[in-house]
Amino acid sequence: MKILRSLATILALGTSTYAHAENVLIVLSDSDRLDLKDGKVFKTGFYLNELMQPVKALLDAGHDITFATPKGMAPSVDRTSIDKMYFGGDEAAMKTSEAQLSELGLMSSDKSPVISLARVEQIGYDHFDAVYLPGGHAPMQDLLVNPELGKLLTYFHVNGKTTALACHGPIALLSTLPDAQEFVTKFETAGTAKAHTDWIYAGYKFTVFSNREEEMAKGLLGGGEMKFYPQDALTQAGGQFSQADVAFSAHVVTDRELITGQNPASAPAVAQEMLSRLK
């Protein structure tokens, strides 16, 4: 089994070993929960395959990875995502991803290599050639209104740098709204909100975990109900939504610097699109 490089090893090696290595930033949520309607809570985090399939592809191609969360806290994995169905029924592939995740130490409370978005800004956004945000429901708890993430994504947008997001990850694009918190709060309570006409992603084609898939998968929430669906919010903000003909099948949309994947099955294709651009 190929041994993945830890962040410390990556930083030590720099780009001397891989002459054409690029620097990829992976942003995860700090949250291990999603607040639902009626005070209910869903324990969540990132999806195993949505993180580790792209991570493996990027590392195998020789690229350098930095992991970050808003506060630099260790992220959590959504335990329901540790299932072979997200790996095409291949249990061995699932277990390999689990082992690689453990090796990286991302979820370690005292040894995680994850840094904060404030630290990312100190390093300099120009240090990074691409950014990737995997899904799971956690981004809907914090990333969608995080001003530091909004600043980072705006920089990538202005400079045309590869910006990739999968499943529920695209909800983080709302963080670039001038009034992100106000927009989200109103959307949660009223089911509608008006975005600023100058939203940087207005008119962009995108995909995200669809309303149809949310309805089909709502049993995972244990009887709870989400405050809103990401498809509705991103469309209301000004994006042009696209989805696969068949629910839960892979679907990737690219528009300018933006790469979005609809669901867990789309993560490998998102990774391949990133790799083609990093070349």
PDB file of C-alpha atoms in Angstrom:
ATOM      1  CA  MET A   1       0.000   0.000   0.000  1.00  0.00           C
ATOM      2  CA  LYS A   2       1.283   3.406  -0.921  1.00  0.00           C
ATOM      3  CA  ILE A   3       2.199   5.440   2.155  1.00  0.00           C
ATOM      4  CA  LEU A   4       0.684   8.911   2.107  1.00  0.00           C
ATOM      5  CA  ARG A   5       2.910  11.799   3.078  1.00  0.00           C
ATOM      6  CA  SER A   6       1.914  13.610   6.259  1.00  0.00           C
ATOM      7  CA  LEU A   7       1.735  17.394   6.145  1.00  0.00           C
ATOM      8  CA  ALA A   8       4.993  17.592   8.082  1.00  0.00           C
ATOM      9  CA  THR A   9       6.691  15.421   5.481  1.00  0.00           C
ATOM     10  CA  ILE A  10       5.148  17.453   2.685  1.00  0.00           C
ATOM     11  CA  LEU A  11       6.504  20.669   4.148  1.00  0.00           C
ATOM     12  CA  ALA A  12       9.914  19.098   4.674  1.00  0.00           C
ATOM     13  CA  LEU A  13      10.105  17.810   1.118  1.00  0.00           C
ATOM     14  CA  GLY A  14       8.822  21.019  -0.408  1.00  0.00           C
ATOM     15  CA  THR A  15       8.829  20.822  -4.198  1.00  0.00           C
ATOM     16  CA  SER A  16      12.372  19.543  -4.561  1.00  0.00           C
ATOM     17  CA  THR A  17      11.278  15.915  -4.915  1.00  0.00           C
ATOM     18  CA  TYR A  18       8.409  16.694  -7.279  1.00  0.00           C
ATOM     19  CA  ALA A  19       9.669  19.293  -9.717  1.00  0.00           C
ATOM     20  CA  HIS A  20       6.162  20.104 -10.930  1.00  0.00           C
ATOM     21  CA  ALA A  21       4.357  19.843  -7.592  1.00  0.00           C
ATOM     22  CA  GLU A  22       1.564  22.293  -6.949  1.00  0.00           C
ATOM     23  CA  ASN A  23       0.235  23.410  -3.581  1.00  0.00           C
ATOM     24  CA  VAL A  24      -3.357  22.415  -2.879  1.00  0.00           C
ATOM     25  CA  LEU A  25      -5.347  23.717   0.070  1.00  0.00           C
ATOM     26  CA  ILE A  26      -8.115  21.496   1.435  1.00  0.00           C
ATOM     27  CA  VAL A  27     -10.636  23.280   3.640  1.00  0.00           C
ATOM     28  CA  LEU A  28     -12.826  21.302   6.027  1.00  0.00           C
ATOM     29  CA  SER A  29     -15.447  22.286   8.566  1.00  0.00           C
ATOM     30  CA  ASP A  30     -14.689  22.632  12.266  1.00  0.00           C
ATOM     31  CA  SER A  31     -18.154  21.330  13.071  1.00  0.00           C
ATOM     32  CA  ASP A  32     -19.178  17.800  14.003  1.00  0.00           C
ATOM     33  CA  ARG A  33     -22.881  18.632  13.842  1.00  0.00           C
ATOM     34  CA  LEU A  34     -25.641  20.239  11.822  1.00  0.00           C
ATOM     35  CA  ASP A  35     -28.445  22.022  13.621  1.00  0.00           C
ATOM     36  CA  LEU A  36     -31.802  20.921  12.232  1.00  0.00           C
ATOM     37  CA  LYS A  37     -35.321  22.260  12.615  1.00  0.00           C
ATOM     38  CA  ASP A  38     -37.091  22.052  15.988  1.00  0.00           C
ATOM     39  CA  GLY A  39     -33.818  22.026  17.926  1.00  0.00           C
ATOM     40  CA  LYS A  40     -32.736  18.623  16.646  1.00  0.00           C
ATOM     41  CA  VAL A  41     -29.063  17.920  15.908  1.00  0.00           C
ATOM     42  CA  PHE A  42     -27.440  15.633  13.342  1.00  0.00           C
ATOM     43  CA  LYS A  43     -23.950  14.341  14.109  1.00  0.00           C
ATOM     44  CA  THR A  44     -21.884  14.767  10.977  1.00  0.00           C
ATOM     45  CA  GLY A  45     -18.551  15.899   9.547  1.00  0.00           C
ATOM     46  CA  PHE A  46     -16.811  15.262   6.225  1.00  0.00           C
ATOM     47  CA  TYR A  47     -17.535  12.248   4.016  1.00  0.00           C
ATOM     48  CA  LEU A  48     -14.694   9.744   3.962  1.00  0.00           C
ATOM     49  CA  ASN A  49     -14.582   9.154   0.215  1.00  0.00           C
ATOM     50  CA  GLU A  50     -15.120  12.832  -0.663  1.00  0.00           C
ATOM     51  CA  LEU A  51     -11.974  13.720   1.240  1.00  0.00           C
ATOM     52  CA  MET A  52      -9.723  10.720   0.752  1.00  0.00           C
ATOM     53  CA  GLN A  53     -10.289   9.851  -2.909  1.00  0.00           C
ATOM     54  CA  PRO A  54      -9.153  13.335  -4.043  1.00  0.00           C
ATOM     55  CA  VAL A  55      -6.389  13.409  -1.407  1.00  0.00           C
ATOM     56  CA  LYS A  56      -4.977  10.133  -2.669  1.00  0.00           C
ATOM     57  CA  ALA A  57      -5.203  11.260  -6.304  1.00  0.00           C
ATOM     58  CA  LEU A  58      -3.441  14.544  -5.537  1.00  0.00           C
ATOM     59  CA  LEU A  59      -0.675  12.947  -3.476  1.00  0.00           C
ATOM     60  CA  ASP A  60      -0.142  10.160  -6.000  1.00  0.00           C
ATOM     61  CA  ALA A  61       0.348  12.876  -8.637  1.00  0.00           C
ATOM     62  CA  GLY A  62       3.033  14.462  -6.446  1.00  0.00           C
ATOM     63  CA  HIS A  63       1.163  17.549  -5.320  1.00  0.00           C
ATOM     64  CA  ASP A  64       1.560  19.085  -1.866  1.00  0.00           C
ATOM     65  CA  ILE A  65      -1.447  19.385   0.419  1.00  0.00           C
ATOM     66  CA  THR A  66      -2.229  21.681   3.321  1.00  0.00           C
ATOM     67  CA  PHE A  67      -5.316  21.020   5.429  1.00  0.00           C
ATOM     68  CA  ALA A  68      -7.238  23.821   7.114  1.00  0.00           C
ATOM     69  CA  THR A  69     -10.416  24.456   9.095  1.00  0.00           C
ATOM     70  CA  PRO A  70     -11.764  27.871  10.125  1.00  0.00           C
ATOM     71  CA  LYS A  71     -10.327  27.737  13.649  1.00  0.00           C
ATOM     72  CA  GLY A  72      -7.633  25.126  13.048  1.00  0.00           C
ATOM     73  CA  MET A  73      -9.586  22.518  15.001  1.00  0.00           C
ATOM     74  CA  ALA A  74      -9.392  18.848  14.047  1.00  0.00           C
ATOM     75  CA  PRO A  75     -12.301  17.931  11.740  1.00  0.00           C
ATOM     76  CA  SER A  76     -14.700  15.034  12.228  1.00  0.00           C
ATOM     77  CA  VAL A  77     -15.725  12.285   9.837  1.00  0.00           C
ATOM     78  CA  ASP A  78     -19.388  11.502   9.307  1.00  0.00           C
ATOM     79  CA  ARG A  79     -19.583   7.927  10.566  1.00  0.00           C
ATOM     80  CA  THR A  80     -22.372   7.096   8.110  1.00  0.00           C
ATOM     81  CA  SER A  81     -19.927   7.730   5.263  1.00  0.00           C
ATOM     82  CA  ILE A  82     -17.689   4.860   6.333  1.00  0.00           C
ATOM     83  CA  ASP A  83     -19.531   2.499   4.057  1.00  0.00           C
ATOM     84  CA  LYS A  84     -18.338   0.519   1.064  1.00  0.00           C
ATOM     85  CA  MET A  85     -21.258   1.781  -1.038  1.00  0.00           C
ATOM     86  CA  TYR A  86     -19.416   5.098  -1.358  1.00  0.00           C
ATOM     87  CA  PHE A  87     -16.459   3.196  -2.809  1.00  0.00           C
ATOM     88  CA  GLY A  88     -18.385   1.359  -5.499  1.00  0.00           C
ATOM     89  CA  GLY A  89     -19.013  -1.550  -3.141  1.00  0.00           C
ATOM     90  CA  ASP A  90     -15.259  -2.098  -2.690  1.00  0.00           C
ATOM     91  CA  GLU A  91     -14.732  -2.742   1.024  1.00  0.00           C
ATOM     92  CA  ALA A  92     -10.961  -2.998   0.609  1.00  0.00           C
ATOM     93  CA  ALA A  93     -10.854   0.473  -0.942  1.00  0.00           C
ATOM     94  CA  MET A  94     -12.914   1.829   1.944  1.00  0.00           C
ATOM     95  CA  LYS A  95     -10.582   0.300   4.516  1.00  0.00           C
ATOM     96  CA  THR A  96      -7.565   1.675   2.661  1.00  0.00           C
ATOM     97  CA  SER A  97      -9.058   5.171   2.863  1.00  0.00           C
ATOM     98  CA  GLU A  98      -9.707   4.688   6.577  1.00  0.00           C
ATOM     99  CA  ALA A  99      -6.088   3.649   7.101  1.00  0.00           C
ATOM    100  CA  GLN A 100      -4.761   6.575   5.085  1.00  0.00           C
ATOM    101  CA  LEU A 101      -6.950   9.000   7.010  1.00  0.00           C
ATOM    102  CA  SER A 102      -5.628   7.591  10.276  1.00  0.00           C
ATOM    103  CA  GLU A 103      -2.067   7.928   9.001  1.00  0.00           C
ATOM    104  CA  LEU A 104      -2.588  11.592   8.194  1.00  0.00           C
ATOM    105  CA  GLY A 105      -3.759  12.208  11.765  1.00  0.00           C
ATOM    106  CA  LEU A 106      -6.268  14.851  10.715  1.00  0.00           C
ATOM    107  CA  MET A 107      -8.717  14.047  13.486  1.00  0.00           C
ATOM    108  CA  SER A 108      -6.142  13.854  16.271  1.00  0.00           C
ATOM    109  CA  SER A 109      -6.983  16.366  19.014  1.00  0.00           C
ATOM    110  CA  ASP A 110      -3.302  17.033  19.774  1.00  0.00           C
ATOM    111  CA  LYS A 111      -1.347  16.008  16.659  1.00  0.00           C
ATOM    112  CA  SER A 112      -3.565  17.096  13.772  1.00  0.00           C
ATOM    113  CA  PRO A 113      -1.629  18.935  11.028  1.00  0.00           C
ATOM    114  CA  VAL A 114      -4.691  21.095  10.318  1.00  0.00           C
ATOM    115  CA  ILE A 115      -4.106  24.855  10.418  1.00  0.00           C
ATOM    116  CA  SER A 116      -6.534  27.751  10.744  1.00  0.00           C
ATOM    117  CA  LEU A 117      -7.755  29.950   7.924  1.00  0.00           C
ATOM    118  CA  ALA A 118      -6.022  32.837   9.688  1.00  0.00           C
ATOM    119  CA  ARG A 119      -2.754  30.927   9.333  1.00  0.00           C
ATOM    120  CA  VAL A 120      -3.533  30.264   5.672  1.00  0.00           C
ATOM    121  CA  GLU A 121      -3.838  34.013   5.149  1.00  0.00           C
ATOM    122  CA  GLN A 122      -0.509  34.544   6.925  1.00  0.00           C
ATOM    123  CA  ILE A 123       1.172  32.038   4.620  1.00  0.00           C
ATOM    124  CA  GLY A 124      -0.400  33.889   1.707  1.00  0.00           C
ATOM    125  CA  TYR A 125      -3.242  32.869  -0.580  1.00  0.00           C
ATOM    126  CA  ASP A 126      -0.873  33.147  -3.531  1.00  0.00           C
ATOM    127  CA  HIS A 127       1.082  30.170  -2.140  1.00  0.00           C
ATOM    128  CA  PHE A 128      -1.778  27.872  -3.137  1.00  0.00           C
ATOM    129  CA  ASP A 129      -2.604  26.788  -6.679  1.00  0.00           C
ATOM    130  CA  ALA A 130      -5.965  25.173  -5.957  1.00  0.00           C
ATOM    131  CA  VAL A 131      -8.482  24.795  -3.149  1.00  0.00           C
ATOM    132  CA  TYR A 132     -10.839  21.880  -2.512  1.00  0.00           C
ATOM    133  CA  LEU A 133     -13.798  21.590  -0.131  1.00  0.00           C
ATOM    134  CA  PRO A 134     -15.336  18.119   0.371  1.00  0.00           C
ATOM    135  CA  GLY A 135     -18.879  17.610   1.558  1.00  0.00           C
ATOM    136  CA  GLY A 136     -20.718  15.938   4.326  1.00  0.00           C
ATOM    137  CA  HIS A 137     -23.336  18.112   6.022  1.00  0.00           C
ATOM    138  CA  ALA A 138     -20.815  19.948   8.211  1.00  0.00           C
ATOM    139  CA  PRO A 139     -20.099  22.810   5.748  1.00  0.00           C
ATOM    140  CA  MET A 140     -23.755  23.821   6.139  1.00  0.00           C
ATOM    141  CA  GLN A 141     -23.100  24.552   9.806  1.00  0.00           C
ATOM    142  CA  ASP A 142     -20.162  26.947   9.554  1.00  0.00           C
ATOM    143  CA  LEU A 143     -18.414  27.298   6.184  1.00  0.00           C
ATOM    144  CA  LEU A 144     -21.349  28.960   4.433  1.00  0.00           C
ATOM    145  CA  VAL A 145     -21.056  32.097   6.618  1.00  0.00           C
ATOM    146  CA  ASN A 146     -17.354  32.120   7.491  1.00  0.00           C
ATOM    147  CA  PRO A 147     -15.865  35.513   6.517  1.00  0.00           C
ATOM    148  CA  GLU A 148     -12.282  34.225   6.362  1.00  0.00           C
ATOM    149  CA  LEU A 149     -13.310  31.550   3.904  1.00  0.00           C
ATOM    150  CA  GLY A 150     -15.232  34.146   1.932  1.00  0.00           C
ATOM    151  CA  LYS A 151     -12.077  36.242   1.688  1.00  0.00           C
ATOM    152  CA  LEU A 152     -10.028  33.241   0.520  1.00  0.00           C
ATOM    153  CA  LEU A 153     -12.561  32.166  -2.116  1.00  0.00           C
ATOM    154  CA  THR A 154     -12.870  35.735  -3.373  1.00  0.00           C
ATOM    155  CA  TYR A 155      -9.093  35.848  -3.877  1.00  0.00           C
ATOM    156  CA  PHE A 156      -9.213  32.589  -5.827  1.00  0.00           C
ATOM    157  CA  HIS A 157     -12.085  33.919  -7.919  1.00  0.00           C
ATOM    158  CA  VAL A 158     -10.384  37.213  -8.737  1.00  0.00           C
ATOM    159  CA  ASN A 159      -7.177  35.412  -9.687  1.00  0.00           C
ATOM    160  CA  GLY A 160      -8.842  32.593 -11.623  1.00  0.00           C
ATOM    161  CA  LYS A 161      -7.396  29.874  -9.374  1.00  0.00           C
ATOM    162  CA  THR A 162      -8.909  26.400  -9.386  1.00  0.00           C
ATOM    163  CA  THR A 163     -11.739  26.190  -6.850  1.00  0.00           C
ATOM    164  CA  ALA A 164     -13.291  22.740  -6.367  1.00  0.00           C
ATOM    165  CA  LEU A 165     -16.144  21.666  -4.107  1.00  0.00           C
ATOM    166  CA  ALA A 166     -18.153  18.446  -3.801  1.00  0.00           C
ATOM    167  CA  CYS A 167     -21.574  17.335  -2.547  1.00  0.00           C
ATOM    168  CA  HIS A 168     -22.638  19.765   0.244  1.00  0.00           C
ATOM    169  CA  GLY A 169     -19.299  21.586  -0.076  1.00  0.00           C
ATOM    170  CA  PRO A 170     -20.549  24.122  -2.670  1.00  0.00           C
ATOM    171  CA  ILE A 171     -22.754  25.717   0.005  1.00  0.00           C
ATOM    172  CA  ALA A 172     -19.516  27.379   1.162  1.00  0.00           C
ATOM    173  CA  LEU A 173     -19.696  29.627  -1.904  1.00  0.00           C
ATOM    174  CA  LEU A 174     -22.292  31.654   0.010  1.00  0.00           C
ATOM    175  CA  SER A 175     -19.505  32.832   2.315  1.00  0.00           C
ATOM    176  CA  THR A 176     -18.468  35.279  -0.406  1.00  0.00           C
ATOM    177  CA  LEU A 177     -21.773  37.156  -0.184  1.00  0.00           C
ATOM    178  CA  PRO A 178     -21.336  40.616   1.341  1.00  0.00           C
ATOM    179  CA  ASP A 179     -24.197  39.724   3.715  1.00  0.00           C
ATOM    180  CA  ALA A 180     -23.702  35.961   4.038  1.00  0.00           C
ATOM    181  CA  GLN A 181     -25.016  35.636   7.604  1.00  0.00           C
ATOM    182  CA  GLU A 182     -28.032  37.814   6.899  1.00  0.00           C
ATOM    183  CA  PHE A 183     -28.830  35.915   3.707  1.00  0.00           C
ATOM    184  CA  VAL A 184     -28.566  32.512   5.396  1.00  0.00           C
ATOM    185  CA  THR A 185     -30.567  33.538   8.467  1.00  0.00           C
ATOM    186  CA  LYS A 186     -33.378  34.909   6.326  1.00  0.00           C
ATOM    187  CA  PHE A 187     -33.344  31.852   4.083  1.00  0.00           C
ATOM    188  CA  GLU A 188     -33.552  29.569   7.128  1.00  0.00           C
ATOM    189  CA  THR A 189     -36.537  31.395   8.574  1.00  0.00           C
ATOM    190  CA  ALA A 190     -38.452  32.559   5.489  1.00  0.00           C
ATOM    191  CA  GLY A 191     -37.399  30.061   2.835  1.00  0.00           C
ATOM    192  CA  THR A 192     -36.346  32.883   0.559  1.00  0.00           C
ATOM    193  CA  ALA A 193     -33.756  35.657   0.549  1.00  0.00           C
ATOM    194  CA  LYS A 194     -32.433  38.203  -1.878  1.00  0.00           C
ATOM    195  CA  ALA A 195     -28.735  38.096  -2.652  1.00  0.00           C
ATOM    196  CA  HIS A 196     -26.669  41.083  -3.654  1.00  0.00           C
ATOM    197  CA  THR A 197     -26.571  41.440  -7.418  1.00  0.00           C
ATOM    198  CA  ASP A 198     -22.793  41.657  -7.227  1.00  0.00           C
ATOM    199  CA  TRP A 199     -22.288  38.125  -5.824  1.00  0.00           C
ATOM    200  CA  ILE A 200     -19.072  36.932  -7.442  1.00  0.00           C
ATOM    201  CA  TYR A 201     -20.614  33.602  -8.516  1.00  0.00           C
ATOM    202  CA  ALA A 202     -23.834  35.074  -9.908  1.00  0.00           C
ATOM    203  CA  GLY A 203     -24.573  33.399 -13.240  1.00  0.00           C
ATOM    204  CA  TYR A 204     -22.064  30.585 -12.659  1.00  0.00           C
ATOM    205  CA  LYS A 205     -23.169  27.083 -13.584  1.00  0.00           C
ATOM    206  CA  PHE A 206     -22.823  24.725 -10.631  1.00  0.00           C
ATOM    207  CA  THR A 207     -24.037  21.529  -9.048  1.00  0.00           C
ATOM    208  CA  VAL A 208     -24.520  20.469  -5.443  1.00  0.00           C
ATOM    209  CA  PHE A 209     -26.302  17.683  -3.553  1.00  0.00           C
ATOM    210  CA  SER A 210     -29.726  18.025  -5.118  1.00  0.00           C
ATOM    211  CA  ASN A 211     -33.157  18.469  -3.557  1.00  0.00           C
ATOM    212  CA  ARG A 212     -34.116  15.103  -5.060  1.00  0.00           C
ATOM    213  CA  GLU A 213     -31.168  13.419  -3.340  1.00  0.00           C
ATOM    214  CA  GLU A 214     -31.874  15.223  -0.056  1.00  0.00           C
ATOM    215  CA  GLU A 215     -35.405  13.827  -0.074  1.00  0.00           C
ATOM    216  CA  MET A 216     -34.182  10.326  -0.885  1.00  0.00           C
ATOM    217  CA  ALA A 217     -31.511  10.435   1.848  1.00  0.00           C
ATOM    218  CA  LYS A 218     -33.459  12.220   4.577  1.00  0.00           C
ATOM    219  CA  GLY A 219     -33.689   8.998   6.577  1.00  0.00           C
ATOM    220  CA  LEU A 220     -30.045   9.543   7.543  1.00  0.00           C
ATOM    221  CA  LEU A 221     -31.173  12.508   9.646  1.00  0.00           C
ATOM    222  CA  GLY A 222     -32.970  10.241  12.110  1.00  0.00           C
ATOM    223  CA  GLY A 223     -36.343  11.915  11.740  1.00  0.00           C
ATOM    224  CA  GLY A 224     -34.940  15.435  11.676  1.00  0.00           C
ATOM    225  CA  GLU A 225     -35.379  17.994   8.925  1.00  0.00           C
ATOM    226  CA  MET A 226     -32.818  20.359   7.462  1.00  0.00           C
ATOM    227  CA  LYS A 227     -33.500  24.092   7.708  1.00  0.00           C
ATOM    228  CA  PHE A 228     -33.003  24.405   3.954  1.00  0.00           C
ATOM    229  CA  TYR A 229     -31.474  22.589   1.012  1.00  0.00           C
ATOM    230  CA  PRO A 230     -28.260  23.847  -0.623  1.00  0.00           C
ATOM    231  CA  GLN A 231     -29.684  23.644  -4.148  1.00  0.00           C
ATOM    232  CA  ASP A 232     -32.357  26.183  -3.227  1.00  0.00           C
ATOM    233  CA  ALA A 233     -30.016  28.573  -1.435  1.00  0.00           C
ATOM    234  CA  LEU A 234     -27.362  28.640  -4.151  1.00  0.00           C
ATOM    235  CA  THR A 235     -29.960  29.054  -6.877  1.00  0.00           C
ATOM    236  CA  GLN A 236     -31.622  31.875  -4.919  1.00  0.00           C
ATOM    237  CA  ALA A 237     -28.231  33.546  -4.568  1.00  0.00           C
ATOM    238  CA  GLY A 238     -27.843  33.623  -8.346  1.00  0.00           C
ATOM    239  CA  GLY A 239     -26.240  30.364  -9.478  1.00  0.00           C
ATOM    240  CA  GLN A 240     -27.447  28.185 -12.366  1.00  0.00           C
ATOM    241  CA  PHE A 241     -28.047  24.686 -11.039  1.00  0.00           C
ATOM    242  CA  SER A 242     -27.426  21.473 -12.995  1.00  0.00           C
ATOM    243  CA  GLN A 243     -27.922  17.863 -11.932  1.00  0.00           C
ATOM    244  CA  ALA A 244     -27.443  14.321 -13.208  1.00  0.00           C
ATOM    245  CA  ASP A 245     -30.371  12.585 -14.866  1.00  0.00           C
ATOM    246  CA  VAL A 246     -30.056   9.755 -12.341  1.00  0.00           C
ATOM    247  CA  ALA A 247     -29.866  10.586  -8.625  1.00  0.00           C
ATOM    248  CA  PHE A 248     -26.591   9.708  -6.869  1.00  0.00           C
ATOM    249  CA  SER A 249     -24.734   9.214 -10.144  1.00  0.00           C
ATOM    250  CA  ALA A 250     -21.550  11.157 -10.806  1.00  0.00           C
ATOM    251  CA  HIS A 251     -22.011  14.663 -12.175  1.00  0.00           C
ATOM    252  CA  VAL A 252     -19.389  17.410 -12.402  1.00  0.00           C
ATOM    253  CA  VAL A 253     -19.903  20.956 -13.633  1.00  0.00           C
ATOM    254  CA  THR A 254     -17.050  23.291 -14.556  1.00  0.00           C
ATOM    255  CA  ASP A 255     -17.438  27.021 -15.147  1.00  0.00           C
ATOM    256  CA  ARG A 256     -14.368  29.226 -15.356  1.00  0.00           C
ATOM    257  CA  GLU A 257     -12.271  28.556 -12.216  1.00  0.00           C
ATOM    258  CA  LEU A 258     -15.102  26.674 -10.487  1.00  0.00           C
ATOM    259  CA  ILE A 259     -15.420  22.865 -10.341  1.00  0.00           C
ATOM    260  CA  THR A 260     -18.416  21.414  -8.511  1.00  0.00           C
ATOM    261  CA  GLY A 261     -19.446  17.783  -7.951  1.00  0.00           C
ATOM    262  CA  GLN A 262     -23.015  16.796  -7.133  1.00  0.00           C
ATOM    263  CA  ASN A 263     -22.627  13.929  -4.667  1.00  0.00           C
ATOM    264  CA  PRO A 264     -20.214  11.382  -3.155  1.00  0.00           C
ATOM    265  CA  ALA A 265     -19.955   9.508  -6.465  1.00  0.00           C
ATOM    266  CA  SER A 266     -18.653  12.697  -8.097  1.00  0.00           C
ATOM    267  CA  ALA A 267     -15.548  13.070  -5.897  1.00  0.00           C
ATOM    268  CA  PRO A 268     -13.165  11.043  -8.131  1.00  0.00           C
ATOM    269  CA  ALA A 269     -14.200  13.026 -11.214  1.00  0.00           C
ATOM    270  CA  VAL A 270     -13.725  16.308  -9.330  1.00  0.00           C
ATOM    271  CA  ALA A 271     -10.229  15.144  -8.432  1.00  0.00           C
ATOM    272  CA  GLN A 272      -9.436  14.301 -12.046  1.00  0.00           C
ATOM    273  CA  GLU A 273     -10.609  17.719 -13.206  1.00  0.00           C
ATOM    274  CA  MET A 274      -8.376  19.316 -10.592  1.00  0.00           C
ATOM    275  CA  LEU A 275      -5.418  17.222 -11.743  1.00  0.00           C
ATOM    276  CA  SER A 276      -5.950  18.205 -15.364  1.00  0.00           C
ATOM    277  CA  ARG A 277      -5.833  21.854 -14.401  1.00  0.00           C
ATOM    278  CA  LEU A 278      -2.835  21.483 -12.102  1.00  0.00           C
ATOM    279  CA  LYS A 279      -0.803  20.039 -14.968  1.00  0.00           C
TER     280      LYS A 279
END
